[in-house]
Coordinates of C-alpha atoms in Angstrom, one line a residue:
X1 CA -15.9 36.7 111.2
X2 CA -19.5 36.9 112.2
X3 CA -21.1 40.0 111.0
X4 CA -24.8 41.0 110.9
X5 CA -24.8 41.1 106.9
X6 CA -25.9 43.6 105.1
X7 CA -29.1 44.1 106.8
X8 CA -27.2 44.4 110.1
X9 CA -28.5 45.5 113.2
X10 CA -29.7 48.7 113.2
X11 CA -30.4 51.2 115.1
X12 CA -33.8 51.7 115.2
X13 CA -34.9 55.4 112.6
X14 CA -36.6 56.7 110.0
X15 CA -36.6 55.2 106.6
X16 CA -36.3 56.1 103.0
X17 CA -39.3 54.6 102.5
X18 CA -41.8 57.5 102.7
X19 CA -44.1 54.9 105.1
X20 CA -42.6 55.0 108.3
X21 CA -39.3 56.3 108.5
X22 CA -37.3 54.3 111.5
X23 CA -34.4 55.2 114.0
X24 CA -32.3 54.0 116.4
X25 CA -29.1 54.2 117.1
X26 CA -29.9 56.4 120.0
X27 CA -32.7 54.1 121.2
X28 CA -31.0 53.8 125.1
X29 CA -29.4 51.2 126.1
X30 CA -27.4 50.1 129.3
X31 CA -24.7 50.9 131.3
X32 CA -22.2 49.0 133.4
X33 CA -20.1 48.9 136.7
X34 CA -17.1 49.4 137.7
X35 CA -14.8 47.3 140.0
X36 CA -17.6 45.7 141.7
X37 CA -18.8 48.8 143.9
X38 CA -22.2 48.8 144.7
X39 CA -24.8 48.4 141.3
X40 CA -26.6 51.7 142.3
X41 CA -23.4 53.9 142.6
X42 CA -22.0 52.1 139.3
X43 CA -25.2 53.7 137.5
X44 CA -25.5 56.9 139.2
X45 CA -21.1 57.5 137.6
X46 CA -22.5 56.8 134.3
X47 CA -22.6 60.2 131.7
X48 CA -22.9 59.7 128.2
X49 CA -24.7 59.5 124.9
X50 CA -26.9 56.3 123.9
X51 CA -23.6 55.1 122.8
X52 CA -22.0 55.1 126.6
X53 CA -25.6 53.6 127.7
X54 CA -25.5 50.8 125.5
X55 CA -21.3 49.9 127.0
X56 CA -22.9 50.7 130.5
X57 CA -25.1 47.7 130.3
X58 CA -23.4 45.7 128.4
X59 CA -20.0 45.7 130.4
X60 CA -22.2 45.9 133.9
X61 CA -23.8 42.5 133.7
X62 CA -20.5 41.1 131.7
X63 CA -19.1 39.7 134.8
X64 CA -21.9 37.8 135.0
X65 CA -21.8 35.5 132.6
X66 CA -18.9 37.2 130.0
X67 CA -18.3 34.4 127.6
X68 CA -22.3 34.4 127.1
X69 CA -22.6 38.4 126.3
X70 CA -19.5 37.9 124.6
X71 CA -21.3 35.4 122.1
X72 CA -24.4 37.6 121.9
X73 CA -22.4 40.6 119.9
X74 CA -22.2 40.5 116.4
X75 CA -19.4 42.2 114.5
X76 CA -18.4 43.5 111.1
X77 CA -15.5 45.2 108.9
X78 CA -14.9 48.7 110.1
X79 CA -14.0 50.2 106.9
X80 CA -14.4 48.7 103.5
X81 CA -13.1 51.5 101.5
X82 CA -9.7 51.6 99.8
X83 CA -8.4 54.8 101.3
X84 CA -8.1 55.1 105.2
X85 CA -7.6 58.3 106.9
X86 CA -4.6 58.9 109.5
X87 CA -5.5 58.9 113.1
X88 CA -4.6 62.1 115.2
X89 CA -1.6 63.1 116.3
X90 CA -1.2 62.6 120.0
X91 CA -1.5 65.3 122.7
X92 CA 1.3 66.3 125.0
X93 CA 0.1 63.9 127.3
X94 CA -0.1 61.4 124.4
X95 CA -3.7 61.0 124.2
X96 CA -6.0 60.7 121.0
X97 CA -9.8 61.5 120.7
X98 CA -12.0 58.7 119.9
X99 CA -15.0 58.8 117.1
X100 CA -17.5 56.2 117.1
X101 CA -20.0 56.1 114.3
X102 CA -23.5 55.1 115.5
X103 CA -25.3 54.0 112.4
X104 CA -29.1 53.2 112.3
X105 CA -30.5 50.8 109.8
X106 CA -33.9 50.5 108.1
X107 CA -34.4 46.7 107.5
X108 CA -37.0 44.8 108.9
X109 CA -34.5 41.4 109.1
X110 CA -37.2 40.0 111.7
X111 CA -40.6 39.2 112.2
X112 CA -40.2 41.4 115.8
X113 CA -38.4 44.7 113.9
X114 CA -40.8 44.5 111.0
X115 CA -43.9 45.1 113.6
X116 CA -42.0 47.6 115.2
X117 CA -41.0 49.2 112.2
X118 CA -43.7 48.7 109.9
X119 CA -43.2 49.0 106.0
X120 CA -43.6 45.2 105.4
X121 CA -43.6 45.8 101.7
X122 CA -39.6 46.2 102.6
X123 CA -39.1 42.8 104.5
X124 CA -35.5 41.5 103.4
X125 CA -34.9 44.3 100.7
X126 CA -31.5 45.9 100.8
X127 CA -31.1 48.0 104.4
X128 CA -30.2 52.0 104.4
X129 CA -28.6 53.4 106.9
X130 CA -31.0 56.4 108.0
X131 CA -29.1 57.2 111.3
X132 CA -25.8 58.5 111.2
X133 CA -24.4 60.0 114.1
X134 CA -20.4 61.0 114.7
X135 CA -19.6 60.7 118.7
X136 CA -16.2 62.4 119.2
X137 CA -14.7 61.9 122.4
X138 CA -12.0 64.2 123.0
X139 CA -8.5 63.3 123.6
X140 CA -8.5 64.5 127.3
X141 CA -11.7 63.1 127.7
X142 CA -13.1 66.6 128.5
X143 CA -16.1 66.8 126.2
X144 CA -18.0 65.1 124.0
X145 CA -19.4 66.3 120.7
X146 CA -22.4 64.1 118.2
X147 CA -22.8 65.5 114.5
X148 CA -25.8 63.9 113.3
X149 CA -26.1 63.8 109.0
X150 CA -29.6 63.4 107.5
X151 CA -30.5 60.0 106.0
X152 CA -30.7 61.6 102.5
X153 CA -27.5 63.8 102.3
X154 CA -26.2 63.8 98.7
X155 CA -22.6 62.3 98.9
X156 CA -20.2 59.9 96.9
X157 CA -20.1 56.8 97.9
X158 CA -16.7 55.4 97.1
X159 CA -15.7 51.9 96.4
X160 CA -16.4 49.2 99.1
X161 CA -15.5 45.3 98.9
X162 CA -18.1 42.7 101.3
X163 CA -15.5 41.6 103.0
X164 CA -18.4 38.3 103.4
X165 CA -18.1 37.7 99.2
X166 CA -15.0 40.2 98.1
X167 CA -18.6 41.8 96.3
X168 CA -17.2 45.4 94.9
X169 CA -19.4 47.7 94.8
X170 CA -18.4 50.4 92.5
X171 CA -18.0 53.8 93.6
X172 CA -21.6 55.7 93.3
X173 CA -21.9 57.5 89.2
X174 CA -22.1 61.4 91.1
X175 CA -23.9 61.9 94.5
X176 CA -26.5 60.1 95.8
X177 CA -28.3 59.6 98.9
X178 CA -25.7 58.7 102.4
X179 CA -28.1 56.1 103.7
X180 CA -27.1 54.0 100.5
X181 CA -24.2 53.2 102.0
X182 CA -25.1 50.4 104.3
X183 CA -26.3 48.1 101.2
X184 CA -22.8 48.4 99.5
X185 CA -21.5 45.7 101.6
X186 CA -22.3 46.6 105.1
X187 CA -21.5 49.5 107.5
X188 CA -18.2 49.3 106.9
X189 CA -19.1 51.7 103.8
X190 CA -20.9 53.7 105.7
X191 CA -17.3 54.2 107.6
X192 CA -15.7 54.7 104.1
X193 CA -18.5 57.2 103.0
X194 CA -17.9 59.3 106.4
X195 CA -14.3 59.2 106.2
X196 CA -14.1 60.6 102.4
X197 CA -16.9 63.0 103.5
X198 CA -15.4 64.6 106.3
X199 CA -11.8 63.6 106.7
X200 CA -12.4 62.5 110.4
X201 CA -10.3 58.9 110.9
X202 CA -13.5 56.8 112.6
X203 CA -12.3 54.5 115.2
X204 CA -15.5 52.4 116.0
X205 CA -19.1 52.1 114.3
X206 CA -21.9 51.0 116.7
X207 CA -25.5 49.3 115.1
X208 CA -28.4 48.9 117.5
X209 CA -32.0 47.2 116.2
X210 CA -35.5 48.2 116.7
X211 CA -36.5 45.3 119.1
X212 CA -33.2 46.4 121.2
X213 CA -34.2 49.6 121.5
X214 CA -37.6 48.8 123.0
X215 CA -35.9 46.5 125.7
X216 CA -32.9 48.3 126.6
X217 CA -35.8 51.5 127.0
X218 CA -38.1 49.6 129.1
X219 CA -35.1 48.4 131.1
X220 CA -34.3 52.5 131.9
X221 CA -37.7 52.5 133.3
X222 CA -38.6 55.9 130.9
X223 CA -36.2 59.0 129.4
X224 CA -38.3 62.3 130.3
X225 CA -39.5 64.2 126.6
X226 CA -41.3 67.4 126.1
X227 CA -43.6 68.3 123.3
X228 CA -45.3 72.0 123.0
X229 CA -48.8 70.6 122.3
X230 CA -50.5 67.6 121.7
X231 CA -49.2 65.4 118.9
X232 CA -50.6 62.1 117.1
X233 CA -47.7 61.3 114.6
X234 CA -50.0 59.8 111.6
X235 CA -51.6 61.8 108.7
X236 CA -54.2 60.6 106.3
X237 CA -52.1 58.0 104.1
X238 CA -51.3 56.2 107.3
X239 CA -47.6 57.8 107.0
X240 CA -46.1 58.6 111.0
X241 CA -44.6 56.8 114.0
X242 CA -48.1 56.4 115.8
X243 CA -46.7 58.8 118.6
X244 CA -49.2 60.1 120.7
X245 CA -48.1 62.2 123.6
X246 CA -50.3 65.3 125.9
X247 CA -48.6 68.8 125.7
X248 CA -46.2 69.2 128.3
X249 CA -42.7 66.6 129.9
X250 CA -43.6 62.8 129.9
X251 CA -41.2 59.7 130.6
X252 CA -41.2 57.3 127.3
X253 CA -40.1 53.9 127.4
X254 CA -40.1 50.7 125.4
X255 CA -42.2 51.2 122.1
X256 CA -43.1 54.7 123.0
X257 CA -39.3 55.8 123.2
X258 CA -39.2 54.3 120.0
X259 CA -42.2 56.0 118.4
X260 CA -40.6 59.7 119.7
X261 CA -37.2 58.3 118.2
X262 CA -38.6 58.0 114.9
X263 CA -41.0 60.7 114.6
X264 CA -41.1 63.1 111.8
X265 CA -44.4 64.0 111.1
X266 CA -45.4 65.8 113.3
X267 CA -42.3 67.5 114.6
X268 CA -41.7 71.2 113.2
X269 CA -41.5 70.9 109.7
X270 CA -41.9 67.0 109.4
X271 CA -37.9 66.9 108.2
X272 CA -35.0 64.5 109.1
X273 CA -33.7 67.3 110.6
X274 CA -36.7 68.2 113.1
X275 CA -36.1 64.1 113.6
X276 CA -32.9 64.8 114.5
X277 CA -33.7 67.1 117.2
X278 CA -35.8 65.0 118.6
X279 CA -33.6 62.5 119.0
X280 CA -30.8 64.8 120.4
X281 CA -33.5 65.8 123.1
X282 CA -33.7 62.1 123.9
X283 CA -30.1 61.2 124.1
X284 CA -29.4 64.0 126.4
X285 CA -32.7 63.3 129.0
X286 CA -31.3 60.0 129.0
X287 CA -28.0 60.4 130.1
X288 CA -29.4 63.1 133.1
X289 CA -31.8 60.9 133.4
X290 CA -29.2 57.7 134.0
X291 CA -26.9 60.2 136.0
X292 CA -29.5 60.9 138.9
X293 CA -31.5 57.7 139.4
X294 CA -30.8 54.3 140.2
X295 CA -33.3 52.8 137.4
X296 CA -31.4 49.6 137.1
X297 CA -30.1 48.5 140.9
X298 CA -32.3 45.7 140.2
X299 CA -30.0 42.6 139.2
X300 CA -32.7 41.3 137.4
X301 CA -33.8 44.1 135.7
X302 CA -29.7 44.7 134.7
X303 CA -29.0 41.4 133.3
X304 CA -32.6 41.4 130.9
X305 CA -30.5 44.4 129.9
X306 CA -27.6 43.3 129.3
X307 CA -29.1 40.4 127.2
X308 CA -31.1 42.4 125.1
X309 CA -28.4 45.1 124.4
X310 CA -25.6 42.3 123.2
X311 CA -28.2 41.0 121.1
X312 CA -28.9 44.3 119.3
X313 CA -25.0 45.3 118.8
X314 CA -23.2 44.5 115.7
X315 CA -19.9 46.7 116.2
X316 CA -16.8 46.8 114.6
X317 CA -13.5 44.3 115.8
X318 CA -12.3 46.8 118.1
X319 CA -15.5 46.4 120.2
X320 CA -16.6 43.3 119.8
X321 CA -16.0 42.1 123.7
X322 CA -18.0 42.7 126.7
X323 CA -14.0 43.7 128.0
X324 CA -13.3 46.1 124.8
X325 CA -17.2 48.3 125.5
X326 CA -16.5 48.5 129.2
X327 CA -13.2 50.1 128.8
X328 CA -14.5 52.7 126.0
X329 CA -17.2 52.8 128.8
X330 CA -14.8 53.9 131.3
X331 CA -13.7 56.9 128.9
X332 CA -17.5 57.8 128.2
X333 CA -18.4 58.2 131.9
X334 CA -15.4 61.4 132.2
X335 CA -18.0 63.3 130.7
X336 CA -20.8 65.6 132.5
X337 CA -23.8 66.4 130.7
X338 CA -23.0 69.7 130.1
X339 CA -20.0 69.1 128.2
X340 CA -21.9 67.0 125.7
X341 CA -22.7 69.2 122.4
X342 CA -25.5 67.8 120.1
X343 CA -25.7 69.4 116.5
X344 CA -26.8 68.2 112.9
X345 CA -24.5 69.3 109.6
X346 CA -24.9 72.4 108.1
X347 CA -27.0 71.6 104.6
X348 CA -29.0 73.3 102.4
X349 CA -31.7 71.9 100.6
X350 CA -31.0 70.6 96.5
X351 CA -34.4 69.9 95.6
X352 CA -36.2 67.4 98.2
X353 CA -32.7 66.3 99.5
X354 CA -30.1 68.4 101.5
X355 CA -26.0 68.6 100.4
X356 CA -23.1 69.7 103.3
X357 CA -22.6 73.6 103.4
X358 CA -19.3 75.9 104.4
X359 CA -20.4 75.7 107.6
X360 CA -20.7 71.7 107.4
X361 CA -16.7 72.1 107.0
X362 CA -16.4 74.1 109.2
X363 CA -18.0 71.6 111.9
X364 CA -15.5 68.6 110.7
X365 CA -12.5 70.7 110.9
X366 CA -13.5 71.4 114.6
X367 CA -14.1 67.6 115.4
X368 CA -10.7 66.8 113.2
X369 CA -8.8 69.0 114.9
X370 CA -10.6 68.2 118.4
X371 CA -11.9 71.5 119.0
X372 CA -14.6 71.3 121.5
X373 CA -18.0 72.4 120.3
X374 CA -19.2 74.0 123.3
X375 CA -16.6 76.4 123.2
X376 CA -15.3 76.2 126.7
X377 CA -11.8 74.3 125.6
X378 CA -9.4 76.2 127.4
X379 CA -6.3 74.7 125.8
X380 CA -7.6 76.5 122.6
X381 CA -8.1 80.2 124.6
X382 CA -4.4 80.8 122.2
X383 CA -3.4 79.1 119.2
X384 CA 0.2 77.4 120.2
X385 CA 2.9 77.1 117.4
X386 CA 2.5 74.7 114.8
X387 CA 4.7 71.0 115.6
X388 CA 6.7 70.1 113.0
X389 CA 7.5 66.3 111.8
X390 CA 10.1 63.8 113.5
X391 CA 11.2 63.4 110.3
X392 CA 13.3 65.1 108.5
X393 CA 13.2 66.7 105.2
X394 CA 15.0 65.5 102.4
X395 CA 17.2 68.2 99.8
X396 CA 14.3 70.0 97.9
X397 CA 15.4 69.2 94.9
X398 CA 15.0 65.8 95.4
X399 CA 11.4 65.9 96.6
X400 CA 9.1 64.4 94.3
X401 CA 5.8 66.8 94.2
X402 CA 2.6 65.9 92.3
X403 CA 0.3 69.1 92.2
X404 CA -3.6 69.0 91.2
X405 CA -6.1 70.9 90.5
X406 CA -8.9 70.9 93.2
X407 CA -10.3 74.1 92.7
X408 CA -13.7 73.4 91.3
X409 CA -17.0 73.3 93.9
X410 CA -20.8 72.8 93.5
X411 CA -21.3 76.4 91.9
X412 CA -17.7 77.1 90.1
X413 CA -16.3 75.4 87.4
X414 CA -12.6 74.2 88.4
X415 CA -10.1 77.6 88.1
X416 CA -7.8 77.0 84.8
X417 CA -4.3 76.3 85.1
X418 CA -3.6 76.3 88.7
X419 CA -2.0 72.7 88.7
X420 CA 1.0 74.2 86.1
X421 CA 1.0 77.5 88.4
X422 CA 1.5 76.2 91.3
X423 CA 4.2 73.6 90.1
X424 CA 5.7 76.3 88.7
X425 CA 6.2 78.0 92.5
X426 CA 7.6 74.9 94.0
X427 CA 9.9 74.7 90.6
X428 CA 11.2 78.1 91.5
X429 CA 11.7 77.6 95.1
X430 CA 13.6 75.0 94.1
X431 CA 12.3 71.4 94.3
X432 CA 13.2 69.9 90.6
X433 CA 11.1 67.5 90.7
X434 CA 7.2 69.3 91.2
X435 CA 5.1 68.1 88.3
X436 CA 1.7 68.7 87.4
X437 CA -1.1 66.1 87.4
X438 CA -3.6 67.0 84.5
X439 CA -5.1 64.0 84.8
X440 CA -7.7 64.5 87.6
X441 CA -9.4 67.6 88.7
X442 CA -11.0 67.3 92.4
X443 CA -13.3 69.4 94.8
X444 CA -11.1 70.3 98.0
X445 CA -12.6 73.3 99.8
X446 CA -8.9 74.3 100.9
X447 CA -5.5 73.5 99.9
X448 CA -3.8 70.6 101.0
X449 CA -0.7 68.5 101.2
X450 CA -1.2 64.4 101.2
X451 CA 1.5 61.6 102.0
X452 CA 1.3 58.4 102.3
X453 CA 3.6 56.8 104.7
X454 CA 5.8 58.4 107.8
X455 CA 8.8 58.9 106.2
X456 CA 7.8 61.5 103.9
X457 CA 5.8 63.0 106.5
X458 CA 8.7 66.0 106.7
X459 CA 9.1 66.1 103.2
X460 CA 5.2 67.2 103.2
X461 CA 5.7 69.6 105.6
X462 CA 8.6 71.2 103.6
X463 CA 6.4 71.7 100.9
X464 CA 3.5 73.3 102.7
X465 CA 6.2 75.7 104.8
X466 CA 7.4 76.7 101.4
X467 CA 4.4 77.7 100.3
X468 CA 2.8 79.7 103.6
X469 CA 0.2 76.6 103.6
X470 CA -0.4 75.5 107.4
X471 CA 1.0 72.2 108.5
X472 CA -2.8 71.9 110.0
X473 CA -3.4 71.2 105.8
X474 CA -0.4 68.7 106.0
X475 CA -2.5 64.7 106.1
X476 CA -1.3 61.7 105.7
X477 CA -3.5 59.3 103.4
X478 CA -3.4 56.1 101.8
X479 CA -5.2 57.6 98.5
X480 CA -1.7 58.9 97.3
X481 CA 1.3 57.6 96.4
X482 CA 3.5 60.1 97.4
X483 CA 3.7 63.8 98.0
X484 CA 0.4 65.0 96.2
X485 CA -0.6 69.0 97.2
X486 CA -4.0 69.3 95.7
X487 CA -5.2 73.1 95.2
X488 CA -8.0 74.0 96.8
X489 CA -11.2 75.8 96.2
X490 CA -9.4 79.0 98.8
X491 CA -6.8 79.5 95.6
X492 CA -8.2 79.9 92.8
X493 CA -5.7 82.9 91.5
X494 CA -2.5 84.3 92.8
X495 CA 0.8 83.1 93.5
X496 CA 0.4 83.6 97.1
X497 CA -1.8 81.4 99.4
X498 CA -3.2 83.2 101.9
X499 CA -4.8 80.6 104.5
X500 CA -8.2 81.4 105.4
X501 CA -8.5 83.0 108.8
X502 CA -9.7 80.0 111.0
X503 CA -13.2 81.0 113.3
X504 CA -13.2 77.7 116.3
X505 CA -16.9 78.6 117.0
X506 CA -19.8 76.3 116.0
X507 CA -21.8 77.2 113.6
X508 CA -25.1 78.8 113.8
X509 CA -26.3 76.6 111.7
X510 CA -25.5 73.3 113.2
X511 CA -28.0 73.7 116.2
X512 CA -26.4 73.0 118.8
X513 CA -28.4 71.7 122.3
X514 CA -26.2 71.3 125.1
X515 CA -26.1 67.8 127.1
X516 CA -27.4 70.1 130.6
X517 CA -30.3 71.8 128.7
X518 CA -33.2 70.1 130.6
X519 CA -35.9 72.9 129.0
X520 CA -35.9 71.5 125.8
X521 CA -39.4 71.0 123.7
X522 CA -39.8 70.0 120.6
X523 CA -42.4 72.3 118.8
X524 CA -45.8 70.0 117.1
X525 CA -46.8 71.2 113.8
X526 CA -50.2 72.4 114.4
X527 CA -51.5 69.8 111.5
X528 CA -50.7 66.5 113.9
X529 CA -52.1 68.1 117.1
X530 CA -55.1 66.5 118.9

């Protein structure tokens, strides 16, 4: 396996490291053909995020010289975690959604990223992954949603084995900052840490470095950005990207896109999460941008691109061909611009970091349940009835039931008894064998029902029926080892669940910028204007 190590290839962002905070992973990148039609009519089809930029160039210049570009891509574990989560169930057409995990990466592994990215003080230390971005591609290719999470959202990182060394690297003691995860054996963790996060099943992960994201920018020949005022990103310490851009909409390319993808000081409140704007403004410019002009019918110009793009990906197995990106290439390019939804997760601020709110839940069960985020999925104008398993149920009293207690959150202390009271129900209604499990007590924000393996998948679902719990809350996982019904912080008392009434709109609070909106600006703070 060749993998790009710990300090991987990133994707060029911000950084920990107070000094210059770097990004990346949205950095542009290239775009491809398609059956050998003419280069300028293969560009002008492409519509995507950074992500479907990157496969357009890649895949394009792949047929000329595959087994080379082939070579150039670095790969790496996709999840190094213990528990997996069950990809989707299939539509009626049979098709799944896709969810590719860009992640961005501080370390300055070369002499070219550390003068891009500064900090040399950090040369070779361990690398932490500052951009995380979720691209969900829905399962009829319709749509397209990206749910950034700031570099220092408070999380638990579970266990992850280098798949390099067999290193463990023992679950994190409490919650510490995401952008850990990258050093606990790669970005496979990083997977992991997303997965037991959110509950989404991740199908990819995509790393991009800082030198690739200067080429693949200059190659675009310049993504159009808008600032409300003039802004020098650098205060008195030094601290800043070094952007310097005149009020008003100007095309950035090569170490000036990378300057605008990194700012933070500067931008609104000088947050992650005004960075994350930012960078949402960028990815969508640059896939309208890609859409209407022919920036790269120059052969030459393509292959530079396609060399320098290779170079910068470490992705997971699953992509690690010229073949394998073109093909998730081909389902990128379905999508117009105004079907792509940008947002960030819902957080709230715990001292100088940020934790996931309600509405950060909220968000995940729309991209689980493939929801589309710019609320224009017709297929969910009605709720249709709820599909029950293949498999059928065995007697209830011969279902074995472990029930726990997940009812404790950030502000409550977990509820008491609700384990033995809810064992006691399923006892009553018949299934002999429901028992109790005192021994852990868990945070789940709403009641659900695990199994581990297909064949109990109707056995599951009898429990949650038997109950009133949705088979929506019915998930098959890998972290049990049979049927496990954890109660949830939405029962703390009662005998009767009543499920929460489920809202499919997008938070307020996720900020969402559609992929069309081409009046976008990001506002300067008045203390970096010139």
């Amino acid at each position: 396996m060749a993998r790009q190590g710990v300090g991987g290839r990133e994707v060029a962002q911000n950084s920990v490291r107070e000094a210059e905070p770097a990004q990346a992973a949205d950095g542009g990148d290239a775009r491809h053909g398609a059956r050998r039609a003419p280069r300028k009519h293969r560009l002008l089809r492409w519509t995507a995020t950074t992500l479907a930029v990157l496969i357009l160039g890649t895949a394009g210049a792949g047929y000329l010289y595959y087994r080379h570009l082939n070579a150039n891509i670095r790969h790496d574990d996709l999840n190094l975690g213990d528990n997996k989560v069950a990809a989707p169930t299939p539509n009626a057409a049979g098709q799944t959604p896709l969810n590719i995990l860009l992640i961005g990466s501080d370390a300055r592994d070369t002499k070219e990223n550390q003068q891009l990215g500064g900090a040399k003080e950090t040369f070779g230390s361990a690398p932490l992954a500052d951009v995380q971005m979720l691209v969900h591609l829905s399962a009829d290719r319709s749509n397209m949603s990206v749910v950034s999470m700031p570099r220092d959202t408070l999380v638990r990182i579970p266990k992850c084995t280098d798949p390099d060394d067999d290193k463990v690297y023992a679950a994190s003691d409490g919650r510490v900052m995401t952008n850990q995860s990258l050093g606990h054996g790669g970005p496979g963790c990083t997977v992991a840490t997303w997965q037991e996060l959110t509950g989404i099943h991740i199908d990819h992960f995509m790393m991009v470095d800082f030198s690739g994201v200067v080429s693949m920018a200059d190659a675009i020949g310049g993504v159009p950005v808008c600032v409300d005022a003039n802004i020098l990103s650098r205060d008195r310490l030094g601290h800043g990207s070094g952007l310097k851009l005149q009020e008003g909409t100007h095309p950035v390319k090569g170490k000036q896109a990378l300057q605008w993808l990194r700012t933070r000081y500067g931008f609104e409140d000088g947050s992650d999460l005004a960075r994350a704007k930012a960078q949402h403004m960028y990815m969508n410019s640059m896939v309208r941008e890609l859409r209407e002009n022919a920036t790269l019918s120059n052969p030459g110009k393509l292959r530079t691109l396609a060399e320098r793009a290779t170079e910068a990906l470490t992705v997971d197995p699953g992509l690690d061909t010229v073949k394998k990106l073109y093909d998730l290439g081909n389902d990128l390019r379905k999508v117009e611009p105004k079907r792509i939804t940008m947002t960030t997760m819902p957080n709230r601020y715990v001292g100088a970091r940020v934790e996931p709110t309600e509405d950060a839940e909220q968000l995940f069960r729309l991209v689980r349940e493939d929801i589309a985020l710019d609320g224009k999925d017709k297929k969910r104008a009605g709720r249709t009835e709820e599909k029950g398993s293949d498999d059928p149920a065995a007697p209830v009293g011969e279902i074995g039931v472990q029930v726990q207690n997940g009812t404790r959150t950030d502000t409550l202390a977990p509820a008491r008894g609700r384990a033995s009271t809810v064992a006691g129900l399923l006892l009553d209604k018949g299934f002999a064998k429901a028992a109790a499990d005192q021994s852990v007590v868990l945070s789940e924000p709403k009641t659900i029902v695990r199994y581990p393996s297909a064949e109990l998948e109707g056995d599951a679902q009898a429990v949650a029926k038997s109950l009133g719990i949705p088979l929506s809350s019915v998930k098959r996982s890998t972290a049990v080892s049979g049927v496990t019904l954890v109660v949830g912080a939405d029962w703390r008392e009662g005998t009767a669940y009543r499920a929460p009434k489920e809202d499919d709109k997008t938070p307020k609070s996720a900020e969402a910028l559609n992929g069309a909106d081409d009046e976008a600006c990001m506002h300067v703070n008045p203390g970096f204007t010139w």
